[in-house]
Coordinates of C-alpha atoms in Angstrom, one line a residue:
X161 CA 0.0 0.0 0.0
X162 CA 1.4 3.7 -1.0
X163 CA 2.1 6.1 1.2
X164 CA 0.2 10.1 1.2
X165 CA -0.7 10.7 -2.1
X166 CA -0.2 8.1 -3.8
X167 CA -1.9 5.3 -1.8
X168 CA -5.3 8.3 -1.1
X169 CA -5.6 8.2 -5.4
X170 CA -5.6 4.5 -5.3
X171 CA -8.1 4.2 -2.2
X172 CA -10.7 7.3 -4.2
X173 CA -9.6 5.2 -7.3
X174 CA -11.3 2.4 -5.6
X175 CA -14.2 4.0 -3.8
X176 CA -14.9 5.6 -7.2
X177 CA -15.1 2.2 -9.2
X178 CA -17.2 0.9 -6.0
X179 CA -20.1 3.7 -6.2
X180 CA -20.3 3.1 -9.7
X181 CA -18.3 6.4 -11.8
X182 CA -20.1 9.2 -9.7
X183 CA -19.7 12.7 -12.0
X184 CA -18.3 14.6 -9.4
X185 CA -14.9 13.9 -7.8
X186 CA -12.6 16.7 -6.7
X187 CA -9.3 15.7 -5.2
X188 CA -7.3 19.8 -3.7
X189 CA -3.9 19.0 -2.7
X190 CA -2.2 21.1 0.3
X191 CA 0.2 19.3 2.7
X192 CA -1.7 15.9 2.5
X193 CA -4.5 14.2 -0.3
X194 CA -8.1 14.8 0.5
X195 CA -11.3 15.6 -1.3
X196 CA -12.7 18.9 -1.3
X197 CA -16.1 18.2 -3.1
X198 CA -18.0 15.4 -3.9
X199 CA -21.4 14.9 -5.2
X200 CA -22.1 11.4 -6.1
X201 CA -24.8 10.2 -7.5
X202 CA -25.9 6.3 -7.0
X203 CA -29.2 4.6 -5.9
X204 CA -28.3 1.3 -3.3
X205 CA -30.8 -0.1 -0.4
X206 CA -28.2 -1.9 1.3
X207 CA -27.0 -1.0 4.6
X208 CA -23.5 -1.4 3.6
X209 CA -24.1 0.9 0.8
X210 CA -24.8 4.5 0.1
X211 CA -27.6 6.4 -1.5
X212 CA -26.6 9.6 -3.2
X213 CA -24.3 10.7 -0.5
X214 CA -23.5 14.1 -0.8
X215 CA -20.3 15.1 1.0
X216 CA -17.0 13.2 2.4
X217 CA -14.6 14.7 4.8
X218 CA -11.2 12.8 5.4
X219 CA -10.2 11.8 9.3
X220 CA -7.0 11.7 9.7
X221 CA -6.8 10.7 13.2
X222 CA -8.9 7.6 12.7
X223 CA -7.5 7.2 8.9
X224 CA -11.6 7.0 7.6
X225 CA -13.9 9.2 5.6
X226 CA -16.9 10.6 7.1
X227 CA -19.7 10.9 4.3
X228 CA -23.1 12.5 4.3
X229 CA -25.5 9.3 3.0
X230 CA -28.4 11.3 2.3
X231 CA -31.1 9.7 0.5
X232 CA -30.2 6.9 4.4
X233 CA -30.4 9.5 6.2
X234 CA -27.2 8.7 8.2
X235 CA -23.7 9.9 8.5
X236 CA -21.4 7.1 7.9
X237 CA -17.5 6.1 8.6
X238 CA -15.0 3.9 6.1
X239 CA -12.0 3.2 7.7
X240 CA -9.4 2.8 5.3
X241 CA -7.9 -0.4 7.5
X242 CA -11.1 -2.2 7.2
X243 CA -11.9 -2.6 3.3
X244 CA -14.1 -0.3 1.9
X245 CA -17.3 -2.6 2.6
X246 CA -17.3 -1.9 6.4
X247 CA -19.7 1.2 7.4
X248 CA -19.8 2.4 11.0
X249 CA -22.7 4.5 11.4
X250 CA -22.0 7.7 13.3
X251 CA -25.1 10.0 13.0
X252 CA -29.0 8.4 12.2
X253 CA -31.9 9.7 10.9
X254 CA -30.0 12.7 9.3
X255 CA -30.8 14.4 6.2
X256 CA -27.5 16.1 5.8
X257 CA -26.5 17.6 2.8
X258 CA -22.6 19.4 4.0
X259 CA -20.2 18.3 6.7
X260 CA -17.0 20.7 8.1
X261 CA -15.1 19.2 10.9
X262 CA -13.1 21.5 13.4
X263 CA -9.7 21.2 15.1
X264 CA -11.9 19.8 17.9
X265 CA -13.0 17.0 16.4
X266 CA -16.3 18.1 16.0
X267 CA -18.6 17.4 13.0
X268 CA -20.8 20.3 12.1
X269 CA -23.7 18.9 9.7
X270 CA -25.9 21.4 7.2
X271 CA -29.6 19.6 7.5
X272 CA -32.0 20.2 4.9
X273 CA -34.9 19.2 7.3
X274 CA -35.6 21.8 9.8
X275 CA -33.3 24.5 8.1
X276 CA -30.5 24.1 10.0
X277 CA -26.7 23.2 11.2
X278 CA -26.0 20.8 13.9
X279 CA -22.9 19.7 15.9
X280 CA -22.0 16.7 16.9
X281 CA -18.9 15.3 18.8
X282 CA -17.8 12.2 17.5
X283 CA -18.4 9.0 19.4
X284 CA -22.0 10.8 20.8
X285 CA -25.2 10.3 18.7
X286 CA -27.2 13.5 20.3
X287 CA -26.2 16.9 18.4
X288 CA -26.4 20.6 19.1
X289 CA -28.3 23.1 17.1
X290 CA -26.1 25.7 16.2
X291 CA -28.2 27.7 13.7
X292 CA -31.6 27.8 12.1
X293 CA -33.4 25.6 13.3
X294 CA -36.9 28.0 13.0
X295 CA -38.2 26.6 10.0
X296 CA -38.0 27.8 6.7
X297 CA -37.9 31.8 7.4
X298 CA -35.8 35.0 6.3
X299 CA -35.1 36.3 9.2
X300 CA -31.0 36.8 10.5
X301 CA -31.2 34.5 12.7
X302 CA -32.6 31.5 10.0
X303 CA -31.7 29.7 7.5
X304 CA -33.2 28.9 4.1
X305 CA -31.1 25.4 2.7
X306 CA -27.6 25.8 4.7
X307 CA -25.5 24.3 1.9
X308 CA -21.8 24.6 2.7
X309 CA -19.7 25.0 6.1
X310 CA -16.6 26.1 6.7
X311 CA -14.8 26.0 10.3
X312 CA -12.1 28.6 11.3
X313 CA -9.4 28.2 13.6
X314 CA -11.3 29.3 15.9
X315 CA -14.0 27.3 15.8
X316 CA -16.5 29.8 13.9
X317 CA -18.9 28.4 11.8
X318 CA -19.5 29.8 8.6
X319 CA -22.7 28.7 6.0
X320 CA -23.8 29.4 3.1
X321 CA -27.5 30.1 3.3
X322 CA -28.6 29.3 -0.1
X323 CA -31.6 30.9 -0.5
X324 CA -31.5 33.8 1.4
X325 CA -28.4 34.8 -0.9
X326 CA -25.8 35.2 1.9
X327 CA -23.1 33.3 4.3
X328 CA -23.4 33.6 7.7
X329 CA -21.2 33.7 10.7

């Protein structure tokens, strides 16, 4: 098995081939491989498999990816060390669309249902709102289809609210 670079094309190579050619696969290199974007489109029932998951975000510490299954309605967990069949499931009944994950560990999830953005800590199953949450409204303090996140050092949160035109702090 490869080392950095090399051996995360071979594993996408693979996970690619698995779900079937999705049409989106974005690989943005900085000091290590991981994916920026992915959107890929594939219908499977199985509870080993995914249903047009929507976004993947690379855990180094536990060497997995952490993908938004959202037609499931899970978060899930591949770890690399346990063959690409294995999924852990870290988040249920979730209709996520985005994930971001701070130095902290935690995984900050857009939902789609309920307008809103949610952390989690890994290993616990209950999350925190931390905006929207109100429904489908307008006003500065709600959300209208949180799409993408973005952490910052510091542990603001950042979303792109959609369809009010606008990214929030």
């Amino acid at each position: 098995m490869g080392t950095g670079k090399e051996h995360w094309t071979k594993e996408l190579e693979r996970l690619k081939a698995t779900l079937n050619n999705p049409y989106d696969f974005t690989i943005r290199q900085d000091s290590s491989a991981f994916i920026s974007k992915i959107y890929l489109q594939v219908e499977r029932n199985e509870s080993n498999q995914l249903k047009h998951p929507t976004d993947v975000l690379i855990d180094k510490e536990t060497d997995s990816l952490i993908i938004c299954d959202y037609e499931n309605r899970r978060v899930v967990r591949w770890s690399r060390s346990s063959g690409i069949t294995k999924l852990e499931i870290v988040i249920n009944n979730i209709k996520c669309v985005r994930l971001a994950m701070g130095e902290q560990r935690c995984i900050r999830v857009s939902v789609v249902e309920g307008h809103e953005v949610r952390r989690y800590q890994l290993g616990y199953k209950n999350g925190t709102l931390v905006a929207g949450g109100n429904g489908n409204v307008d006003g500065l303090n709600e959300l209208i289809w949180p799409k993408y996140l973005f952490v910052d050092r510091e542990q603001n949160v950042y979303v792109s609210d959609t369809n009010n035109h606008r990214v929030m702090k």
